[in-house]
Amino acid sequence: MAIKLDIEALLAHLPLFRSLDKTQLVLMAQASQEVRVAKHGFVFHRGDAASGLYVVAVGGIKLAIPSANGQEKVIEFFSPGQAFGEAVMFLDKPYMVQAQALEDTLLLWIDKQDIYAAIDRDPSFARRMLAGLSLRLHALVQDIETVNLQNASQRVISYLLKQPREGEHVQFPFNKNVIASKLGLTPETLSRLLHQLNSKGYIAVDGRDVHILDVPGMEAQLYGR
Amino acid sequence: MAIKLDIEALLAHLPLFRSLDKTQLVLMAQASQEVRVAKHGFVFHRGDAASGLYVVAVGGIKLAIPSANGQEKVIEFFSPGQAFGEAVMFLDKPYMVQAQALEDTLLLWIDKQDIYAAIDRDPSFARRMLAGLSLRLHALVQDIETVNLQNASQRVISYLLKQPREGEHVQFPFNKNVIASKLGLTPETLSRLLHQLNSKGYIAVDGRDVHILDVPGMEAQLYGR
DNA sequence: CGAAAGTTTGAGTTGCTTCAACCGCGGTGG
DNA sequence: CCACCGCGGTTGAAGCAACTCAAACTTTCG
């Protein structure tokens, strides 16, 4: 974990900061702090006070809602270049989710005040921020849609089809039990459904590797039956 | 539906516009247009292009995701003073939800460009906008929590406890039908659960009127068992 | 190489839905 | 004025999709 990084360069190609000019970028870079979190380590817990936002530089983060009985519901994943924790920052509420590292992760942390300053200096930064939040909102609404309007099999199918794929090849980025939670399923159910889609000839499963064989057939499942 | 309204005064006490000074308020009022929608009428459908935001002046609106088989999943309700449609405005995507009037409703519509202009003129307006979106996001995450982590009975209980109540009295603002959809239940299940909570002595149901009798007992249901 | 974590498979259970019938009430037209 | 319709709501019975529990198998990693 001894990575030396050029914060300014890193920030420069984040969507969020792309509109900033050189001067502001330098200010932002100065304002940000490195945070290192080991795999399975927590960035924050539910109930913690929010005083800034995080940007993933290296690694991966999952946001989840913890439940009483040790369960958790995964809300979203964040990979390098993505920001999280911005939403709560603008409210004066504590986090209602927890953030946990899926692998050894390097984050940048930027204080609320510095973000506010950037908003005041540059309206187009405010717009980017607004667009970012809107995107997040959009994704959540989609999640609500899948959980409420689609059955287990359809959820798996739409997840697979939504994954970025090279050719017909897709790979699960994390443990299946984390994916299952994101989809609102138990790991057992996910396993069974993958097996089922496999034997129906829609996909070919091999561990975390999946080959999508019949896109039209799968899409048909999302509407018919 | 022949209400004459003072747009400026109306806007003035919306949280969103509260920070605007007199000059800007006038600009905003000039930019906004009245839109009238009869009960059950649609403000927009899924797939429509979004080019501005709406503020409820009189009446009530529900946002919902339509599904193939004529079902729909209710996402949120909006009452006078609340704004909706802002999120999609910042993205260049069509609406993924539909907005329908729950009663005869009067809306104000403000064009995207005018909102952008206000953001550019006044950073504190941008902040309010950000806070508004964050709040929306927060609510959605809570919904995801209830749907995924609580059973049907707990969902009804938390809904009842969340409703604004005068003394111990609560009233369903709409058809139980619509409430059920918001909670991710069928109307039948909602009816049965209300009956059940009634006979257990937690509440007293009379049509749309509910008396909350045993708050501690209900809260206990959210954790235990 | 061994322990721990992740995954699959099987069997049994259940919470909620579905389907269907029925009730009560408000509106409407004959 | 009353019969009728239609809609929102309730109640009952039956079904099923997904979960729970449990055990075996596989991969990961110290």
Short mmCIF file of N, CA and C in Angstrom, two decimals, chain A residues 55-212:
data_model
loop_
_atom_site.label_atom_id
_atom_site.label_comp_id
_atom_site.label_asym_id
_atom_site.label_seq_id
_atom_site.Cartn_x
_atom_site.Cartn_y
_atom_site.Cartn_z
N VAL A 55 -13.76 10.02 -3.06
CA VAL A 55 -13.57 9.61 -4.44
C VAL A 55 -12.69 8.37 -4.43
N VAL A 56 -13.08 7.34 -5.14
CA VAL A 56 -12.28 6.13 -5.21
C VAL A 56 -11.12 6.34 -6.18
N ALA A 57 -9.89 6.13 -5.69
CA ALA A 57 -8.73 6.23 -6.58
C ALA A 57 -8.34 4.83 -7.04
N VAL A 58 -8.21 3.92 -6.09
CA VAL A 58 -7.86 2.53 -6.40
C VAL A 58 -8.72 1.61 -5.54
N GLY A 59 -9.21 0.54 -6.11
CA GLY A 59 -9.95 -0.43 -5.32
C GLY A 59 -11.43 -0.44 -5.61
N GLY A 60 -12.22 -0.73 -4.59
CA GLY A 60 -13.67 -0.81 -4.76
C GLY A 60 -14.38 -0.70 -3.43
N ILE A 61 -15.56 -0.08 -3.48
CA ILE A 61 -16.33 0.18 -2.26
C ILE A 61 -17.76 -0.29 -2.47
N LYS A 62 -18.34 -0.83 -1.42
CA LYS A 62 -19.77 -1.09 -1.49
C LYS A 62 -20.49 -0.30 -0.42
N LEU A 63 -21.65 0.24 -0.81
CA LEU A 63 -22.53 0.92 0.13
C LEU A 63 -23.66 -0.04 0.48
N ALA A 64 -23.95 -0.18 1.76
CA ALA A 64 -24.98 -1.13 2.16
C ALA A 64 -25.72 -0.66 3.39
N ILE A 65 -26.95 -1.12 3.52
CA ILE A 65 -27.73 -0.85 4.72
C ILE A 65 -27.62 -2.06 5.63
N PRO A 66 -27.12 -1.85 6.84
CA PRO A 66 -27.02 -2.97 7.77
C PRO A 66 -28.39 -3.22 8.39
N SER A 67 -28.69 -4.48 8.70
CA SER A 67 -29.96 -4.74 9.37
C SER A 67 -29.70 -5.40 10.72
N ALA A 68 -30.73 -5.44 11.52
CA ALA A 68 -30.62 -5.91 12.89
C ALA A 68 -29.92 -7.27 13.00
N ASN A 69 -30.38 -8.23 12.21
CA ASN A 69 -29.89 -9.60 12.36
C ASN A 69 -28.59 -9.91 11.63
N GLY A 70 -27.76 -8.90 11.44
CA GLY A 70 -26.46 -9.15 10.81
C GLY A 70 -26.52 -9.23 9.29
N GLN A 71 -27.71 -9.17 8.75
CA GLN A 71 -27.87 -9.12 7.29
C GLN A 71 -27.42 -7.75 6.79
N GLU A 72 -27.36 -7.59 5.50
CA GLU A 72 -27.20 -6.27 4.95
C GLU A 72 -27.76 -6.25 3.54
N LYS A 73 -28.22 -5.08 3.13
CA LYS A 73 -28.71 -4.92 1.77
C LYS A 73 -27.76 -4.01 1.03
N VAL A 74 -27.15 -4.52 -0.01
CA VAL A 74 -26.19 -3.74 -0.79
C VAL A 74 -26.92 -2.75 -1.68
N ILE A 75 -26.52 -1.49 -1.59
CA ILE A 75 -27.16 -0.46 -2.39
C ILE A 75 -26.41 -0.21 -3.69
N GLU A 76 -25.09 -0.07 -3.58
CA GLU A 76 -24.35 0.29 -4.79
C GLU A 76 -22.85 -0.02 -4.65
N PHE A 77 -22.21 -0.16 -5.78
CA PHE A 77 -20.77 -0.37 -5.82
C PHE A 77 -20.10 0.86 -6.42
N PHE A 78 -18.88 1.12 -5.98
CA PHE A 78 -18.13 2.24 -6.55
C PHE A 78 -16.74 1.79 -6.93
N SER A 79 -16.38 2.12 -8.16
CA SER A 79 -15.05 1.74 -8.64
C SER A 79 -14.24 3.02 -8.89
N PRO A 80 -12.96 2.86 -9.22
CA PRO A 80 -12.09 4.04 -9.37
C PRO A 80 -12.70 5.13 -10.26
N GLY A 81 -12.62 6.36 -9.78
CA GLY A 81 -13.15 7.48 -10.53
C GLY A 81 -14.53 7.92 -10.07
N GLN A 82 -15.17 7.08 -9.25
CA GLN A 82 -16.51 7.44 -8.81
C GLN A 82 -16.50 8.06 -7.42
N ALA A 83 -17.46 8.93 -7.18
CA ALA A 83 -17.56 9.61 -5.90
C ALA A 83 -18.76 9.10 -5.12
N PHE A 84 -18.65 9.05 -3.81
CA PHE A 84 -19.79 8.67 -2.99
C PHE A 84 -19.79 9.47 -1.70
N GLY A 85 -20.94 9.48 -1.06
CA GLY A 85 -21.06 10.21 0.20
C GLY A 85 -21.44 11.67 -0.02
N GLU A 86 -21.66 12.06 -1.29
CA GLU A 86 -21.97 13.48 -1.53
C GLU A 86 -23.35 13.84 -1.05
N ALA A 87 -24.28 12.88 -1.20
CA ALA A 87 -25.67 13.20 -0.92
C ALA A 87 -25.89 13.61 0.53
N VAL A 88 -25.36 12.82 1.43
CA VAL A 88 -25.61 13.08 2.84
C VAL A 88 -24.93 14.36 3.29
N MET A 89 -23.87 14.70 2.60
CA MET A 89 -23.10 15.89 2.93
C MET A 89 -23.96 17.15 2.91
N PHE A 90 -24.91 17.18 1.97
CA PHE A 90 -25.73 18.39 1.81
C PHE A 90 -26.88 18.46 2.81
N LEU A 91 -27.13 17.36 3.47
CA LEU A 91 -28.15 17.36 4.51
C LEU A 91 -27.40 17.35 5.83
N ASP A 92 -28.09 17.72 6.90
CA ASP A 92 -27.37 17.58 8.16
C ASP A 92 -27.83 16.34 8.89
N LYS A 93 -27.72 15.24 8.17
CA LYS A 93 -28.12 13.95 8.74
C LYS A 93 -26.91 13.03 8.77
N PRO A 94 -26.94 12.06 9.66
CA PRO A 94 -25.86 11.07 9.66
C PRO A 94 -26.06 10.09 8.51
N TYR A 95 -25.01 9.38 8.14
CA TYR A 95 -25.11 8.34 7.12
C TYR A 95 -26.17 7.32 7.51
N MET A 96 -26.97 6.91 6.56
CA MET A 96 -27.88 5.81 6.85
C MET A 96 -27.38 4.51 6.21
N VAL A 97 -26.25 4.61 5.55
CA VAL A 97 -25.63 3.41 4.98
C VAL A 97 -24.20 3.29 5.50
N GLN A 98 -23.63 2.14 5.30
CA GLN A 98 -22.22 1.96 5.65
C GLN A 98 -21.42 1.74 4.38
N ALA A 99 -20.16 2.16 4.41
CA ALA A 99 -19.28 1.99 3.25
C ALA A 99 -18.15 1.07 3.64
N GLN A 100 -17.98 0.01 2.85
CA GLN A 100 -16.99 -0.99 3.18
C GLN A 100 -16.13 -1.29 1.95
N ALA A 101 -14.85 -1.52 2.18
CA ALA A 101 -13.94 -1.78 1.07
C ALA A 101 -14.06 -3.23 0.61
N LEU A 102 -14.21 -3.43 -0.68
CA LEU A 102 -14.30 -4.77 -1.25
C LEU A 102 -12.92 -5.34 -1.51
N GLU A 103 -11.95 -4.44 -1.57
CA GLU A 103 -10.54 -4.82 -1.71
C GLU A 103 -9.73 -3.70 -1.06
N ASP A 104 -8.43 -3.87 -1.01
CA ASP A 104 -7.60 -2.78 -0.49
C ASP A 104 -7.86 -1.56 -1.36
N THR A 105 -8.16 -0.46 -0.70
CA THR A 105 -8.67 0.68 -1.45
C THR A 105 -8.02 1.99 -1.03
N LEU A 106 -7.82 2.83 -2.02
CA LEU A 106 -7.29 4.16 -1.77
C LEU A 106 -8.33 5.19 -2.16
N LEU A 107 -8.66 6.04 -1.20
CA LEU A 107 -9.69 7.05 -1.43
C LEU A 107 -9.12 8.44 -1.29
N LEU A 108 -9.81 9.38 -1.91
CA LEU A 108 -9.53 10.78 -1.61
C LEU A 108 -10.72 11.31 -0.85
N TRP A 109 -10.43 12.10 0.15
CA TRP A 109 -11.51 12.69 0.93
C TRP A 109 -11.45 14.20 0.78
N ILE A 110 -12.59 14.80 0.49
CA ILE A 110 -12.62 16.25 0.34
C ILE A 110 -13.67 16.83 1.28
N ASP A 111 -13.25 17.81 2.03
CA ASP A 111 -14.12 18.39 3.04
C ASP A 111 -15.28 19.16 2.40
N LYS A 112 -16.42 19.04 3.05
CA LYS A 112 -17.63 19.77 2.72
C LYS A 112 -17.38 21.23 2.36
N GLN A 113 -16.59 21.89 3.20
CA GLN A 113 -16.34 23.32 3.01
C GLN A 113 -15.67 23.59 1.67
N ASP A 114 -14.76 22.72 1.31
CA ASP A 114 -14.05 22.92 0.05
C ASP A 114 -14.97 22.70 -1.14
N ILE A 115 -15.89 21.78 -0.98
CA ILE A 115 -16.87 21.56 -2.05
C ILE A 115 -17.78 22.78 -2.18
N TYR A 116 -18.23 23.26 -1.05
CA TYR A 116 -19.08 24.45 -1.07
C TYR A 116 -18.35 25.63 -1.72
N ALA A 117 -17.09 25.76 -1.38
CA ALA A 117 -16.29 26.85 -1.96
C ALA A 117 -16.26 26.73 -3.48
N ALA A 118 -16.06 25.50 -3.96
CA ALA A 118 -15.98 25.28 -5.40
C ALA A 118 -17.32 25.60 -6.07
N ILE A 119 -18.39 25.26 -5.38
CA ILE A 119 -19.71 25.57 -5.92
C ILE A 119 -19.88 27.08 -6.06
N ASP A 120 -19.44 27.79 -5.02
CA ASP A 120 -19.58 29.25 -5.04
C ASP A 120 -18.73 29.90 -6.12
N ARG A 121 -17.56 29.32 -6.35
CA ARG A 121 -16.66 29.90 -7.33
C ARG A 121 -17.12 29.60 -8.76
N ASP A 122 -17.70 28.43 -8.96
CA ASP A 122 -17.91 27.96 -10.32
C ASP A 122 -19.28 27.28 -10.49
N PRO A 123 -20.22 28.00 -11.08
CA PRO A 123 -21.57 27.45 -11.25
C PRO A 123 -21.59 26.16 -12.05
N SER A 124 -20.64 26.01 -12.96
CA SER A 124 -20.68 24.80 -13.77
C SER A 124 -20.26 23.59 -12.95
N PHE A 125 -19.51 23.84 -11.88
CA PHE A 125 -19.20 22.75 -10.96
C PHE A 125 -20.47 22.32 -10.23
N ALA A 126 -21.27 23.32 -9.85
CA ALA A 126 -22.55 23.02 -9.21
C ALA A 126 -23.41 22.16 -10.12
N ARG A 127 -23.40 22.49 -11.39
CA ARG A 127 -24.20 21.72 -12.34
C ARG A 127 -23.74 20.27 -12.40
N ARG A 128 -22.44 20.08 -12.40
CA ARG A 128 -21.91 18.72 -12.46
C ARG A 128 -22.33 17.93 -11.23
N MET A 129 -22.25 18.62 -10.13
CA MET A 129 -22.65 18.01 -8.87
C MET A 129 -24.13 17.60 -8.95
N LEU A 130 -24.94 18.49 -9.46
CA LEU A 130 -26.37 18.21 -9.61
C LEU A 130 -26.60 17.03 -10.55
N ALA A 131 -25.84 17.02 -11.64
CA ALA A 131 -25.98 15.92 -12.59
C ALA A 131 -25.59 14.59 -11.93
N GLY A 132 -24.54 14.66 -11.12
CA GLY A 132 -24.09 13.45 -10.43
C GLY A 132 -25.15 12.89 -9.51
N LEU A 133 -25.73 13.76 -8.72
CA LEU A 133 -26.79 13.33 -7.81
C LEU A 133 -27.99 12.81 -8.58
N SER A 134 -28.31 13.48 -9.66
CA SER A 134 -29.46 13.05 -10.46
C SER A 134 -29.25 11.64 -11.00
N LEU A 135 -28.03 11.40 -11.41
CA LEU A 135 -27.70 10.08 -11.94
C LEU A 135 -27.90 9.02 -10.86
N ARG A 136 -27.44 9.34 -9.69
CA ARG A 136 -27.59 8.42 -8.56
C ARG A 136 -29.06 8.12 -8.30
N LEU A 137 -29.82 9.19 -8.31
CA LEU A 137 -31.26 9.07 -8.09
C LEU A 137 -31.90 8.16 -9.15
N HIS A 138 -31.49 8.39 -10.37
CA HIS A 138 -31.99 7.61 -11.48
C HIS A 138 -31.72 6.12 -11.25
N ALA A 139 -30.51 5.83 -10.82
CA ALA A 139 -30.13 4.44 -10.58
C ALA A 139 -30.97 3.82 -9.48
N LEU A 140 -31.22 4.59 -8.43
CA LEU A 140 -32.01 4.06 -7.32
C LEU A 140 -33.43 3.75 -7.77
N VAL A 141 -34.00 4.63 -8.58
CA VAL A 141 -35.35 4.40 -9.06
C VAL A 141 -35.38 3.12 -9.90
N GLN A 142 -34.35 2.92 -10.68
CA GLN A 142 -34.27 1.68 -11.46
C GLN A 142 -34.22 0.46 -10.55
N ASP A 143 -33.47 0.58 -9.46
CA ASP A 143 -33.39 -0.53 -8.52
C ASP A 143 -34.74 -0.82 -7.91
N ILE A 144 -35.45 0.25 -7.56
CA ILE A 144 -36.78 0.07 -7.00
C ILE A 144 -37.68 -0.63 -8.02
N GLU A 145 -37.51 -0.24 -9.26
CA GLU A 145 -38.29 -0.88 -10.31
C GLU A 145 -38.01 -2.38 -10.38
N THR A 146 -36.74 -2.74 -10.43
CA THR A 146 -36.43 -4.17 -10.56
C THR A 146 -36.93 -4.96 -9.36
N VAL A 147 -36.74 -4.43 -8.17
CA VAL A 147 -37.15 -5.17 -6.99
C VAL A 147 -38.66 -5.35 -6.93
N ASN A 148 -39.40 -4.34 -7.36
CA ASN A 148 -40.84 -4.38 -7.20
C ASN A 148 -41.59 -4.99 -8.38
N LEU A 149 -41.04 -4.82 -9.56
CA LEU A 149 -41.81 -5.19 -10.74
C LEU A 149 -41.28 -6.42 -11.46
N GLN A 150 -40.12 -6.93 -11.03
CA GLN A 150 -39.56 -8.08 -11.73
C GLN A 150 -39.36 -9.23 -10.75
N ASN A 151 -39.53 -10.44 -11.25
CA ASN A 151 -39.27 -11.60 -10.40
C ASN A 151 -37.78 -11.92 -10.37
N ALA A 152 -37.44 -12.91 -9.57
CA ALA A 152 -36.02 -13.20 -9.33
C ALA A 152 -35.26 -13.45 -10.63
N SER A 153 -35.85 -14.26 -11.49
CA SER A 153 -35.18 -14.61 -12.73
C SER A 153 -34.95 -13.39 -13.61
N GLN A 154 -35.96 -12.56 -13.69
CA GLN A 154 -35.84 -11.35 -14.51
C GLN A 154 -34.78 -10.40 -13.96
N ARG A 155 -34.68 -10.37 -12.63
CA ARG A 155 -33.67 -9.50 -12.02
C ARG A 155 -32.27 -9.95 -12.40
N VAL A 156 -32.06 -11.26 -12.37
CA VAL A 156 -30.74 -11.78 -12.73
C VAL A 156 -30.45 -11.46 -14.19
N ILE A 157 -31.44 -11.69 -15.03
CA ILE A 157 -31.25 -11.41 -16.45
C ILE A 157 -30.93 -9.94 -16.69
N SER A 158 -31.70 -9.05 -16.08
CA SER A 158 -31.41 -7.64 -16.37
C SER A 158 -30.06 -7.22 -15.79
N TYR A 159 -29.68 -7.84 -14.67
CA TYR A 159 -28.34 -7.54 -14.16
C TYR A 159 -27.27 -7.96 -15.16
N LEU A 160 -27.41 -9.17 -15.68
CA LEU A 160 -26.42 -9.67 -16.63
C LEU A 160 -26.35 -8.81 -17.87
N LEU A 161 -27.52 -8.41 -18.36
CA LEU A 161 -27.54 -7.62 -19.58
C LEU A 161 -27.00 -6.20 -19.37
N LYS A 162 -27.10 -5.73 -18.14
CA LYS A 162 -26.63 -4.38 -17.84
C LYS A 162 -25.12 -4.34 -17.65
N GLN A 163 -24.53 -5.48 -17.31
CA GLN A 163 -23.08 -5.49 -17.08
C GLN A 163 -22.33 -5.12 -18.35
N PRO A 164 -21.23 -4.37 -18.19
CA PRO A 164 -20.39 -4.08 -19.36
C PRO A 164 -19.79 -5.39 -19.86
N ARG A 165 -19.93 -5.67 -21.13
CA ARG A 165 -19.37 -6.94 -21.61
C ARG A 165 -18.50 -6.76 -22.84
N GLU A 166 -17.46 -7.59 -22.89
CA GLU A 166 -16.58 -7.59 -24.06
C GLU A 166 -16.96 -8.81 -24.87
N GLY A 167 -17.48 -8.57 -26.04
CA GLY A 167 -18.01 -9.67 -26.84
C GLY A 167 -19.21 -10.21 -26.10
N GLU A 168 -19.17 -11.49 -25.82
CA GLU A 168 -20.28 -12.10 -25.10
C GLU A 168 -19.88 -12.42 -23.66
N HIS A 169 -18.70 -11.99 -23.30
CA HIS A 169 -18.15 -12.37 -22.00
C HIS A 169 -18.43 -11.34 -20.91
N VAL A 170 -18.88 -11.84 -19.76
CA VAL A 170 -19.15 -11.00 -18.60
C VAL A 170 -18.50 -11.63 -17.38
N GLN A 171 -18.07 -10.79 -16.46
CA GLN A 171 -17.47 -11.36 -15.26
C GLN A 171 -18.08 -10.72 -14.01
N PHE A 172 -18.43 -11.54 -13.02
CA PHE A 172 -18.89 -11.00 -11.75
C PHE A 172 -17.72 -10.33 -11.06
N PRO A 173 -17.86 -9.07 -10.73
CA PRO A 173 -16.73 -8.35 -10.13
C PRO A 173 -16.50 -8.73 -8.67
N PHE A 174 -17.50 -9.30 -8.01
CA PHE A 174 -17.35 -9.61 -6.58
C PHE A 174 -17.95 -10.96 -6.25
N ASN A 175 -17.89 -11.28 -4.98
CA ASN A 175 -18.56 -12.47 -4.46
C ASN A 175 -20.00 -12.53 -4.93
N LYS A 176 -20.47 -13.72 -5.19
CA LYS A 176 -21.85 -13.85 -5.62
C LYS A 176 -22.82 -13.45 -4.51
N ASN A 177 -22.39 -13.64 -3.27
CA ASN A 177 -23.35 -13.29 -2.21
C ASN A 177 -23.55 -11.78 -2.11
N VAL A 178 -22.56 -11.02 -2.54
CA VAL A 178 -22.72 -9.56 -2.60
C VAL A 178 -23.63 -9.16 -3.75
N ILE A 179 -23.44 -9.82 -4.87
CA ILE A 179 -24.31 -9.58 -6.03
C ILE A 179 -25.75 -9.94 -5.66
N ALA A 180 -25.90 -11.07 -5.01
CA ALA A 180 -27.24 -11.52 -4.60
C ALA A 180 -27.93 -10.45 -3.77
N SER A 181 -27.20 -9.91 -2.82
CA SER A 181 -27.79 -8.89 -1.96
C SER A 181 -28.19 -7.65 -2.76
N LYS A 182 -27.35 -7.27 -3.70
CA LYS A 182 -27.68 -6.13 -4.56
C LYS A 182 -28.99 -6.38 -5.31
N LEU A 183 -29.19 -7.63 -5.71
CA LEU A 183 -30.38 -7.99 -6.47
C LEU A 183 -31.57 -8.31 -5.58
N GLY A 184 -31.35 -8.27 -4.28
CA GLY A 184 -32.44 -8.59 -3.37
C GLY A 184 -32.79 -10.06 -3.35
N LEU A 185 -31.76 -10.90 -3.47
CA LEU A 185 -31.97 -12.35 -3.47
C LEU A 185 -31.06 -12.99 -2.42
N THR A 186 -31.33 -14.25 -2.10
CA THR A 186 -30.38 -15.00 -1.28
C THR A 186 -29.35 -15.61 -2.22
N PRO A 187 -28.16 -15.88 -1.71
CA PRO A 187 -27.13 -16.52 -2.53
C PRO A 187 -27.62 -17.84 -3.14
N GLU A 188 -28.38 -18.60 -2.37
CA GLU A 188 -28.92 -19.87 -2.87
C GLU A 188 -29.77 -19.65 -4.11
N THR A 189 -30.66 -18.69 -4.02
CA THR A 189 -31.55 -18.43 -5.15
C THR A 189 -30.76 -18.00 -6.39
N LEU A 190 -29.78 -17.13 -6.18
CA LEU A 190 -28.98 -16.68 -7.31
C LEU A 190 -28.28 -17.86 -7.97
N SER A 191 -27.71 -18.72 -7.16
CA SER A 191 -27.01 -19.89 -7.68
C SER A 191 -27.95 -20.76 -8.51
N ARG A 192 -29.12 -21.01 -7.96
CA ARG A 192 -30.10 -21.84 -8.68
C ARG A 192 -30.52 -21.21 -9.99
N LEU A 193 -30.71 -19.91 -9.99
CA LEU A 193 -31.18 -19.24 -11.20
C LEU A 193 -30.11 -19.24 -12.28
N LEU A 194 -28.87 -19.07 -11.87
CA LEU A 194 -27.79 -19.09 -12.85
C LEU A 194 -27.72 -20.47 -13.48
N HIS A 195 -27.86 -21.48 -12.63
CA HIS A 195 -27.85 -22.85 -13.12
C HIS A 195 -28.97 -23.06 -14.14
N GLN A 196 -30.12 -22.53 -13.78
CA GLN A 196 -31.31 -22.68 -14.62
C GLN A 196 -31.14 -21.99 -15.98
N LEU A 197 -30.64 -20.75 -15.94
CA LEU A 197 -30.40 -20.01 -17.19
C LEU A 197 -29.36 -20.74 -18.03
N ASN A 198 -28.43 -21.37 -17.32
CA ASN A 198 -27.40 -22.13 -18.00
C ASN A 198 -28.01 -23.33 -18.74
N SER A 199 -28.83 -24.08 -18.04
CA SER A 199 -29.38 -25.29 -18.69
C SER A 199 -30.42 -24.96 -19.75
N LYS A 200 -30.96 -23.76 -19.70
CA LYS A 200 -31.88 -23.35 -20.76
C LYS A 200 -31.14 -22.83 -21.99
N GLY A 201 -29.82 -22.70 -21.84
CA GLY A 201 -29.03 -22.30 -22.99
C GLY A 201 -28.89 -20.81 -23.19
N TYR A 202 -29.36 -20.02 -22.21
CA TYR A 202 -29.24 -18.58 -22.34
C TYR A 202 -27.81 -18.11 -22.07
N ILE A 203 -27.16 -18.76 -21.10
CA ILE A 203 -25.81 -18.36 -20.73
C ILE A 203 -24.96 -19.61 -20.48
N ALA A 204 -23.64 -19.40 -20.42
CA ALA A 204 -22.75 -20.48 -20.01
C ALA A 204 -21.97 -19.99 -18.80
N VAL A 205 -22.19 -20.62 -17.66
CA VAL A 205 -21.57 -20.16 -16.42
C VAL A 205 -20.33 -20.98 -16.12
N ASP A 206 -19.27 -20.28 -15.73
CA ASP A 206 -18.07 -20.97 -15.24
C ASP A 206 -17.48 -20.13 -14.13
N GLY A 207 -17.89 -20.42 -12.90
CA GLY A 207 -17.44 -19.63 -11.76
C GLY A 207 -17.94 -18.21 -11.89
N ARG A 208 -16.99 -17.28 -11.91
CA ARG A 208 -17.41 -15.88 -12.04
C ARG A 208 -17.51 -15.44 -13.49
N ASP A 209 -17.14 -16.33 -14.38
CA ASP A 209 -17.20 -15.99 -15.80
C ASP A 209 -18.52 -16.45 -16.40
N VAL A 210 -19.13 -15.57 -17.13
CA VAL A 210 -20.40 -15.91 -17.76
C VAL A 210 -20.34 -15.53 -19.24
N HIS A 211 -20.80 -16.43 -20.07
CA HIS A 211 -20.93 -16.10 -21.48
C HIS A 211 -22.40 -15.93 -21.81
N ILE A 212 -22.71 -14.77 -22.34
CA ILE A 212 -24.08 -14.49 -22.73
C ILE A 212 -24.31 -15.11 -24.10
#
